[in-house]
Short mmCIF file of C-alpha atoms and ligand atoms in Angstrom, two decimals:
data_model
loop_
_atom_site.label_atom_id
_atom_site.label_comp_id
_atom_site.label_asym_id
_atom_site.label_seq_id
_atom_site.Cartn_x
_atom_site.Cartn_y
_atom_site.Cartn_z
CA MET A 1 -55.59 -7.14 -27.93
CA ASN A 2 -55.50 -10.87 -28.70
CA LEU A 3 -58.51 -12.86 -29.88
CA ARG A 4 -59.31 -14.28 -26.44
CA LYS A 5 -59.28 -10.86 -24.82
CA SER A 6 -61.45 -9.46 -27.64
CA ILE A 7 -64.02 -12.22 -27.17
CA CYS A 8 -64.07 -11.67 -23.38
CA ALA A 9 -64.50 -7.91 -23.88
CA GLY A 10 -67.32 -8.54 -26.37
CA LEU A 11 -69.11 -10.93 -24.03
CA PHE A 12 -68.75 -8.49 -21.15
CA LEU A 13 -70.20 -5.68 -23.30
CA CYS A 14 -73.13 -7.90 -24.36
CA ALA A 15 -73.80 -8.80 -20.71
CA VAL A 16 -73.78 -5.14 -19.70
CA ILE A 17 -76.07 -4.15 -22.59
CA SER A 18 -78.52 -6.98 -21.97
CA ALA A 19 -78.59 -6.40 -18.20
CA ASP A 20 -79.32 -2.73 -18.81
CA PHE A 21 -81.98 -3.53 -21.43
CA GLY A 22 -83.64 -6.00 -19.08
CA GLU A 23 -83.75 -3.79 -16.01
CA GLU A 24 -84.46 -0.49 -17.68
CA SER A 25 -86.90 -1.53 -20.33
CA ILE A 26 -88.68 -4.70 -19.46
CA PHE A 27 -89.20 -4.33 -15.74
CA THR A 28 -89.43 -0.60 -15.25
CA ARG A 29 -90.54 0.89 -18.54
CA HIS A 30 -92.84 -1.66 -20.10
CA PHE A 31 -95.95 0.14 -18.93
CA ALA A 32 -98.09 1.90 -21.50
CA ALA A 33 -97.51 5.65 -21.34
CA ARG A 34 -100.44 7.77 -20.23
CA ASN A 35 -99.13 11.23 -19.45
CA PHE A 36 -98.14 12.46 -22.87
CA VAL A 37 -97.19 16.12 -23.08
CA ALA A 38 -96.77 18.32 -26.13
CA GLY A 39 -93.33 18.20 -27.70
CA GLU A 40 -91.55 17.22 -30.86
CA ILE A 41 -89.77 13.93 -31.45
CA THR A 42 -86.44 14.44 -33.19
CA GLN A 43 -85.60 12.56 -36.38
CA ALA A 44 -82.71 10.88 -34.50
CA GLU A 45 -85.12 9.60 -31.82
CA LEU A 46 -87.55 8.38 -34.47
CA ASP A 47 -84.75 6.66 -36.41
CA ALA A 48 -83.61 4.83 -33.26
CA VAL A 49 -87.14 3.56 -32.67
CA LEU A 50 -87.57 2.45 -36.30
CA ARG A 51 -84.16 0.77 -36.30
CA ALA A 52 -85.24 -1.24 -33.26
CA GLY A 53 -88.30 -2.31 -35.24
CA VAL A 54 -86.40 -3.63 -38.22
CA HIS A 55 -84.06 -5.55 -35.92
CA ALA A 56 -86.91 -7.73 -34.62
CA PRO A 57 -86.72 -11.44 -35.35
CA SER A 58 -89.27 -12.96 -37.73
CA ALA A 59 -90.20 -16.42 -38.98
CA ASN A 60 -87.74 -17.48 -41.69
CA ASN A 61 -86.40 -13.92 -41.45
CA ARG A 62 -89.25 -12.80 -43.76
CA GLN A 63 -89.49 -9.37 -42.10
CA PRO A 64 -93.07 -8.89 -43.33
CA TRP A 65 -93.60 -5.53 -41.61
CA HIS A 66 -93.92 -2.11 -43.13
CA PHE A 67 -93.82 1.04 -41.00
CA THR A 68 -95.85 4.08 -42.00
CA VAL A 69 -94.78 7.07 -39.92
CA VAL A 70 -97.70 9.45 -39.42
CA ARG A 71 -96.53 12.90 -38.39
CA SER A 72 -99.70 14.62 -39.61
CA GLN A 73 -101.63 15.43 -36.44
CA GLU A 74 -104.85 15.45 -38.41
CA LEU A 75 -104.39 11.95 -39.83
CA ALA A 76 -102.94 10.54 -36.60
CA GLY A 77 -105.88 12.03 -34.68
CA GLU A 78 -108.30 10.10 -36.87
CA MET A 79 -106.71 6.87 -35.66
CA ILE A 80 -106.15 7.71 -31.98
CA PRO A 81 -108.32 10.24 -30.16
CA ASN A 82 -106.83 12.66 -27.61
CA LEU A 83 -103.43 12.80 -29.25
CA VAL A 84 -101.05 15.40 -27.90
CA SER A 85 -99.21 17.78 -30.20
CA GLY A 86 -95.98 16.25 -31.48
CA ASN A 87 -97.10 12.64 -31.04
CA ILE A 88 -96.12 10.32 -33.87
CA VAL A 89 -98.10 7.23 -34.81
CA ILE A 90 -96.32 4.36 -36.54
CA VAL A 91 -98.73 2.14 -38.46
CA VAL A 92 -97.31 -1.37 -38.63
CA SER A 93 -98.71 -3.29 -41.59
CA ALA A 94 -98.08 -6.66 -43.22
CA PRO A 95 -99.13 -8.57 -46.36
CA GLU A 96 -102.71 -9.78 -45.97
CA ASP A 97 -101.85 -13.47 -46.52
CA THR A 98 -99.40 -13.34 -43.59
CA ILE A 99 -102.09 -11.75 -41.43
CA LYS A 100 -104.56 -14.51 -42.35
CA ASN A 101 -102.11 -17.28 -41.47
CA GLY A 102 -101.14 -15.53 -38.25
CA ARG A 103 -97.40 -15.36 -38.95
CA GLY A 104 -97.43 -11.73 -39.96
CA ILE A 105 -99.25 -10.79 -36.80
CA LEU A 106 -96.66 -12.47 -34.57
CA ASP A 107 -93.73 -11.02 -36.53
CA CYS A 108 -95.26 -7.53 -36.48
CA GLY A 109 -95.92 -7.95 -32.76
CA LEU A 110 -92.22 -8.51 -32.17
CA ALA A 111 -91.33 -5.40 -34.17
CA VAL A 112 -93.98 -3.45 -32.25
CA GLU A 113 -92.54 -4.54 -28.90
CA ASN A 114 -89.01 -3.65 -30.03
CA MET A 115 -90.11 -0.13 -31.00
CA TYR A 116 -92.18 0.28 -27.84
CA LEU A 117 -89.28 -0.69 -25.58
CA ALA A 118 -86.77 1.34 -27.60
CA ALA A 119 -88.92 4.46 -27.22
CA GLN A 120 -89.43 3.92 -23.50
CA SER A 121 -85.71 3.22 -23.03
CA ALA A 122 -84.94 6.54 -24.70
CA GLY A 123 -87.12 8.33 -22.15
CA LEU A 124 -90.04 8.79 -24.53
CA GLY A 125 -93.55 7.56 -23.90
CA SER A 126 -95.05 4.81 -26.01
CA ARG A 127 -98.36 3.00 -26.26
CA ILE A 128 -99.51 0.16 -28.50
CA TYR A 129 -103.00 0.21 -30.07
CA THR A 130 -104.98 -2.47 -31.84
CA GLY A 131 -108.47 -1.15 -30.97
CA PRO A 132 -108.57 1.21 -33.98
CA ILE A 133 -107.19 -1.32 -36.50
CA ASN A 134 -110.48 -2.35 -38.15
CA SER A 135 -111.44 1.26 -38.63
CA VAL A 136 -107.95 2.11 -39.96
CA ASN A 137 -108.17 -0.72 -42.51
CA GLN A 138 -111.71 0.17 -43.53
CA LYS A 139 -111.34 3.93 -43.80
CA LEU A 140 -107.74 5.08 -43.97
CA LYS A 141 -105.74 2.59 -46.03
CA SER A 142 -105.51 4.73 -49.14
CA ARG A 143 -104.78 7.96 -47.26
CA LEU A 144 -102.03 6.14 -45.37
CA ASP A 145 -100.73 4.84 -48.69
CA LEU A 146 -100.06 1.37 -47.27
CA PRO A 147 -98.15 -0.91 -49.66
CA LYS A 148 -100.43 -2.78 -52.08
CA GLY A 149 -101.92 -5.90 -50.50
CA TYR A 150 -100.97 -4.86 -46.96
CA SER A 151 -103.25 -4.27 -43.97
CA ALA A 152 -102.52 -2.55 -40.69
CA VAL A 153 -101.79 -4.82 -37.71
CA ALA A 154 -101.03 -2.39 -34.89
CA LEU A 155 -100.26 1.24 -34.11
CA VAL A 156 -97.32 2.42 -32.01
CA ARG A 157 -97.71 5.88 -30.56
CA ILE A 158 -94.62 7.71 -29.37
CA GLY A 159 -94.38 11.09 -27.74
CA ARG A 160 -92.94 13.12 -24.93
CA ILE A 161 -94.07 12.35 -21.38
CA THR A 162 -93.85 14.33 -18.16
CA SER A 163 -91.00 12.15 -16.89
CA PRO A 164 -89.60 8.80 -17.97
CA THR A 165 -91.07 7.11 -14.91
CA ASP A 166 -94.60 8.54 -15.02
CA ALA A 167 -96.09 5.39 -16.45
CA THR A 168 -94.60 3.18 -13.77
CA SER A 169 -96.66 4.78 -11.03
CA ALA A 170 -99.85 4.21 -13.01
CA ALA A 171 -99.04 0.74 -14.28
CA SER A 172 -101.69 -1.94 -14.42
CA PRO A 173 -100.99 -4.92 -12.15
CA ARG A 174 -99.69 -8.14 -13.68
CA GLN A 175 -100.98 -11.53 -12.60
CA PRO A 176 -98.56 -13.53 -10.43
CA LEU A 177 -95.95 -15.60 -12.25
CA ASP A 178 -97.04 -18.83 -10.55
CA THR A 179 -100.52 -18.52 -12.09
CA LYS A 180 -99.01 -18.29 -15.56
CA VAL A 181 -96.33 -20.96 -15.54
CA THR A 182 -96.55 -24.75 -15.46
CA TYR A 183 -93.47 -26.91 -14.92
CA LYS A 184 -93.45 -30.50 -16.11
C1 LIG B 1 -101.55 -5.65 -28.43
C2 LIG B 1 -101.96 -4.47 -27.59
C3 LIG B 1 -103.04 -3.71 -27.98
C4 LIG B 1 -103.41 -2.59 -27.25
N1 LIG B 1 -104.45 -1.81 -27.71
C5 LIG B 1 -104.78 -0.71 -27.02
C6 LIG B 1 -105.83 0.14 -27.51
O1 LIG B 1 -106.42 -0.11 -28.55
N2 LIG B 1 -106.15 1.24 -26.77
C7 LIG B 1 -105.50 1.54 -25.61
O2 LIG B 1 -105.84 2.55 -24.98
N3 LIG B 1 -104.49 0.77 -25.13
C8 LIG B 1 -104.12 -0.35 -25.80
N4 LIG B 1 -103.10 -1.14 -25.34
C9 LIG B 1 -102.45 -0.82 -24.06
C10 LIG B 1 -102.93 -1.80 -23.00
O3 LIG B 1 -104.28 -1.51 -22.65
C11 LIG B 1 -102.02 -1.75 -21.77
O4 LIG B 1 -100.72 -2.12 -22.17
C12 LIG B 1 -102.53 -2.72 -20.70
O5 LIG B 1 -103.74 -2.25 -20.19
C13 LIG B 1 -101.57 -2.85 -19.55
O6 LIG B 1 -101.30 -1.59 -19.01
P1 LIG B 1 -99.79 -1.17 -18.73
O7 LIG B 1 -99.02 -1.58 -19.95
O8 LIG B 1 -99.83 0.29 -18.56
O9 LIG B 1 -99.35 -1.84 -17.49
C14 LIG B 1 -102.71 -2.25 -26.06
C15 LIG B 1 -101.61 -3.04 -25.67
C16 LIG B 1 -101.25 -4.12 -26.42
C17 LIG B 1 -100.05 -4.93 -25.99
#
Protein backbone atom coordinates (compact mmCIF):
# COMPACT_ATOMS: atom_id res chain seq x y z
CA MET A 1 0.00 0.00 0.00
CA ASN A 2 1.49 3.38 -0.94
CA LEU A 3 1.68 6.34 1.42
CA ARG A 4 -1.40 8.07 0.00
CA LYS A 5 -3.52 4.96 0.35
CA SER A 6 -2.24 4.43 3.91
CA ILE A 7 -3.16 7.98 4.88
CA CYS A 8 -6.65 7.61 3.34
CA ALA A 9 -7.16 4.30 5.16
CA GLY A 10 -6.01 5.90 8.43
CA LEU A 11 -8.33 8.87 8.02
CA PHE A 12 -11.23 6.57 7.19
CA LEU A 13 -10.52 4.48 10.31
CA CYS A 14 -10.35 7.63 12.47
CA ALA A 15 -13.68 8.83 11.02
CA VAL A 16 -15.32 5.48 11.75
CA ILE A 17 -13.93 5.37 15.30
CA SER A 18 -14.92 8.96 16.09
CA ALA A 19 -18.40 8.56 14.58
CA ASP A 20 -18.93 5.45 16.67
CA PHE A 21 -17.56 7.14 19.81
CA GLY A 22 -19.83 10.14 19.26
CA GLU A 23 -23.04 8.23 18.65
CA GLU A 24 -22.54 5.41 21.10
CA SER A 25 -21.01 7.25 24.00
CA ILE A 26 -21.87 10.89 24.01
CA PHE A 27 -25.45 10.86 22.81
CA THR A 28 -26.75 7.53 24.01
CA ARG A 29 -24.62 6.49 26.95
CA HIS A 30 -23.68 9.69 28.72
CA PHE A 31 -26.39 9.28 31.32
CA ALA A 32 -25.38 8.40 34.85
CA ALA A 33 -26.05 4.73 35.55
CA ARG A 34 -28.69 3.96 38.13
CA ASN A 35 -29.56 0.29 37.84
CA PHE A 36 -26.36 -1.34 39.03
CA VAL A 37 -26.53 -5.09 39.56
CA ALA A 38 -24.12 -7.37 41.37
CA GLY A 39 -21.27 -8.65 39.24
CA GLU A 40 -17.52 -8.53 38.93
CA ILE A 41 -15.57 -6.21 36.66
CA THR A 42 -12.74 -8.03 34.91
CA GLN A 43 -9.18 -6.72 35.08
CA ALA A 44 -9.29 -6.24 31.28
CA GLU A 45 -12.40 -4.05 31.58
CA LEU A 46 -10.83 -2.06 34.41
CA ASP A 47 -7.58 -1.62 32.45
CA ALA A 48 -9.51 -0.28 29.44
CA VAL A 49 -11.25 2.28 31.64
CA LEU A 50 -7.99 3.36 33.32
CA ARG A 51 -6.22 3.58 29.96
CA ALA A 52 -8.94 5.94 28.76
CA GLY A 53 -8.26 8.05 31.85
CA VAL A 54 -4.55 8.44 31.24
CA HIS A 55 -5.21 9.36 27.61
CA ALA A 56 -7.10 12.53 28.62
CA PRO A 57 -5.61 15.84 27.57
CA SER A 58 -4.26 18.16 30.27
CA ALA A 59 -2.83 21.68 30.48
CA ASN A 60 0.81 21.61 29.37
CA ASN A 61 0.43 17.82 29.34
CA ARG A 62 1.04 17.82 33.12
CA GLN A 63 -1.23 14.81 33.69
CA PRO A 64 -1.75 15.73 37.35
CA TRP A 65 -4.18 12.89 38.10
CA HIS A 66 -3.68 9.81 40.20
CA PHE A 67 -6.17 6.94 40.17
CA THR A 68 -6.76 4.90 43.30
CA VAL A 69 -8.77 1.79 42.45
CA VAL A 70 -10.93 0.75 45.40
CA ARG A 71 -12.06 -2.84 45.10
CA SER A 72 -12.67 -3.24 48.84
CA GLN A 73 -16.45 -3.13 49.21
CA GLU A 74 -16.07 -1.95 52.78
CA LEU A 75 -13.89 1.04 51.90
CA ALA A 76 -15.85 1.87 48.74
CA GLY A 77 -19.09 1.71 50.75
CA GLU A 78 -17.77 4.36 53.12
CA MET A 79 -17.50 6.74 50.17
CA ILE A 80 -20.69 5.87 48.28
CA PRO A 81 -23.74 4.44 50.04
CA ASN A 82 -25.87 1.71 48.44
CA LEU A 83 -23.01 0.21 46.46
CA VAL A 84 -23.75 -3.07 44.74
CA SER A 85 -21.44 -6.05 45.09
CA GLY A 86 -18.63 -5.94 42.53
CA ASN A 87 -18.75 -2.16 42.05
CA ILE A 88 -15.35 -0.49 41.80
CA VAL A 89 -14.72 3.10 42.84
CA ILE A 90 -11.85 4.99 41.23
CA VAL A 91 -10.71 7.91 43.38
CA VAL A 92 -9.23 10.59 41.13
CA SER A 93 -6.81 12.82 43.02
CA ALA A 94 -4.40 15.62 42.14
CA PRO A 95 -1.68 17.69 43.84
CA GLU A 96 -3.28 20.21 46.20
CA ASP A 97 -1.66 23.26 44.52
CA THR A 98 -3.26 22.28 41.19
CA ILE A 99 -6.62 21.92 42.92
CA LYS A 100 -6.27 25.40 44.45
CA ASN A 101 -5.45 27.02 41.12
CA GLY A 102 -8.25 25.12 39.40
CA ARG A 103 -6.10 23.50 36.71
CA GLY A 104 -5.96 20.13 38.41
CA ILE A 105 -9.72 20.08 38.74
CA LEU A 106 -10.26 20.68 35.02
CA ASP A 107 -7.60 18.14 34.02
CA CYS A 108 -9.00 15.53 36.40
CA GLY A 109 -12.48 16.29 35.06
CA LEU A 110 -11.33 15.38 31.57
CA ALA A 111 -9.83 12.11 32.81
CA VAL A 112 -13.04 11.41 34.72
CA GLU A 113 -15.18 11.95 31.62
CA ASN A 114 -12.88 9.72 29.55
CA MET A 115 -13.21 6.88 32.07
CA TYR A 116 -16.96 7.40 32.43
CA LEU A 117 -17.54 7.24 28.68
CA ALA A 118 -15.12 4.33 28.23
CA ALA A 119 -17.00 2.31 30.85
CA GLN A 120 -20.40 3.11 29.35
CA SER A 121 -19.11 2.33 25.85
CA ALA A 122 -17.98 -1.08 27.10
CA GLY A 123 -21.53 -1.81 28.29
CA LEU A 124 -20.75 -1.16 31.94
CA GLY A 125 -22.52 1.35 34.12
CA SER A 126 -20.71 4.40 35.43
CA ARG A 127 -21.51 7.35 37.66
CA ILE A 128 -19.43 10.35 38.71
CA TYR A 129 -19.51 11.61 42.32
CA THR A 130 -18.23 14.80 43.89
CA GLY A 131 -20.73 14.96 46.77
CA PRO A 132 -18.60 12.74 49.05
CA ILE A 133 -15.27 14.45 48.25
CA ASN A 134 -14.98 16.63 51.38
CA SER A 135 -15.70 13.66 53.58
CA VAL A 136 -13.24 11.48 51.63
CA ASN A 137 -10.50 14.09 52.05
CA GLN A 138 -11.26 14.63 55.73
CA LYS A 139 -11.64 11.01 56.80
CA LEU A 140 -10.21 8.54 54.31
CA LYS A 141 -7.04 10.00 52.81
CA SER A 142 -4.64 7.84 54.77
CA ARG A 143 -6.67 4.64 54.37
CA LEU A 144 -6.80 5.31 50.63
CA ASP A 145 -3.05 5.90 50.68
CA LEU A 146 -3.32 8.88 48.32
CA PRO A 147 0.07 10.16 47.11
CA LYS A 148 1.64 12.69 49.49
CA GLY A 149 0.26 16.20 48.94
CA TYR A 150 -2.69 14.97 46.86
CA SER A 151 -6.41 15.41 47.53
CA ALA A 152 -9.36 13.65 45.97
CA VAL A 153 -11.21 15.54 43.22
CA ALA A 154 -13.89 13.09 42.09
CA LEU A 155 -15.00 9.47 42.30
CA VAL A 156 -15.87 7.31 39.30
CA ARG A 157 -18.03 4.31 40.09
CA ILE A 158 -18.16 1.46 37.61
CA GLY A 159 -20.20 -1.69 37.76
CA ARG A 160 -22.50 -4.03 35.94
CA ILE A 161 -25.95 -2.78 34.96
CA THR A 162 -29.12 -4.59 33.94
CA SER A 163 -28.59 -3.65 30.28
CA PRO A 164 -26.36 -1.14 28.53
CA THR A 165 -29.34 1.08 27.75
CA ASP A 166 -31.01 1.13 31.16
CA ALA A 167 -29.72 4.57 32.01
CA THR A 168 -31.01 6.10 28.81
CA SER A 169 -34.62 5.52 29.75
CA ALA A 170 -34.10 7.22 33.10
CA ALA A 171 -31.92 10.06 31.88
CA SER A 172 -32.36 13.56 33.23
CA PRO A 173 -33.45 16.10 30.61
CA ARG A 174 -30.89 18.51 29.20
CA GLN A 175 -31.68 22.16 28.63
CA PRO A 176 -32.18 23.13 24.97
CA LEU A 177 -29.04 23.97 22.99
CA ASP A 178 -30.34 27.42 22.02
CA THR A 179 -30.50 28.44 25.69
CA LYS A 180 -26.85 27.53 26.16
CA VAL A 181 -25.19 28.95 23.07
CA THR A 182 -24.57 32.53 21.95
CA TYR A 183 -23.31 33.34 18.46
CA LYS A 184 -21.51 36.60 17.81
C1 LIG B 1 -19.14 16.49 38.43
C2 LIG B 1 -20.30 15.59 38.76
C3 LIG B 1 -20.56 15.30 40.08
C4 LIG B 1 -21.60 14.43 40.42
N1 LIG B 1 -21.79 14.10 41.74
C5 LIG B 1 -22.77 13.25 42.05
C6 LIG B 1 -22.95 12.85 43.42
O1 LIG B 1 -22.23 13.28 44.32
N2 LIG B 1 -23.96 11.99 43.71
C7 LIG B 1 -24.78 11.49 42.73
O2 LIG B 1 -25.68 10.71 43.05
N3 LIG B 1 -24.62 11.82 41.42
C8 LIG B 1 -23.64 12.69 41.06
N4 LIG B 1 -23.46 13.03 39.75
C9 LIG B 1 -24.38 12.53 38.73
C10 LIG B 1 -25.32 13.65 38.30
O3 LIG B 1 -26.25 13.91 39.34
C11 LIG B 1 -26.03 13.29 36.99
O4 LIG B 1 -25.06 13.11 36.00
C12 LIG B 1 -26.99 14.41 36.59
O5 LIG B 1 -28.05 14.46 37.50
C13 LIG B 1 -27.58 14.19 35.22
O6 LIG B 1 -28.20 12.94 35.17
P1 LIG B 1 -27.90 11.98 33.94
O7 LIG B 1 -26.42 12.02 33.74
O8 LIG B 1 -28.38 10.65 34.37
O9 LIG B 1 -28.68 12.46 32.78
C14 LIG B 1 -22.43 13.88 39.40
C15 LIG B 1 -22.15 14.20 38.06
C16 LIG B 1 -21.11 15.03 37.75
C17 LIG B 1 -20.82 15.31 36.29
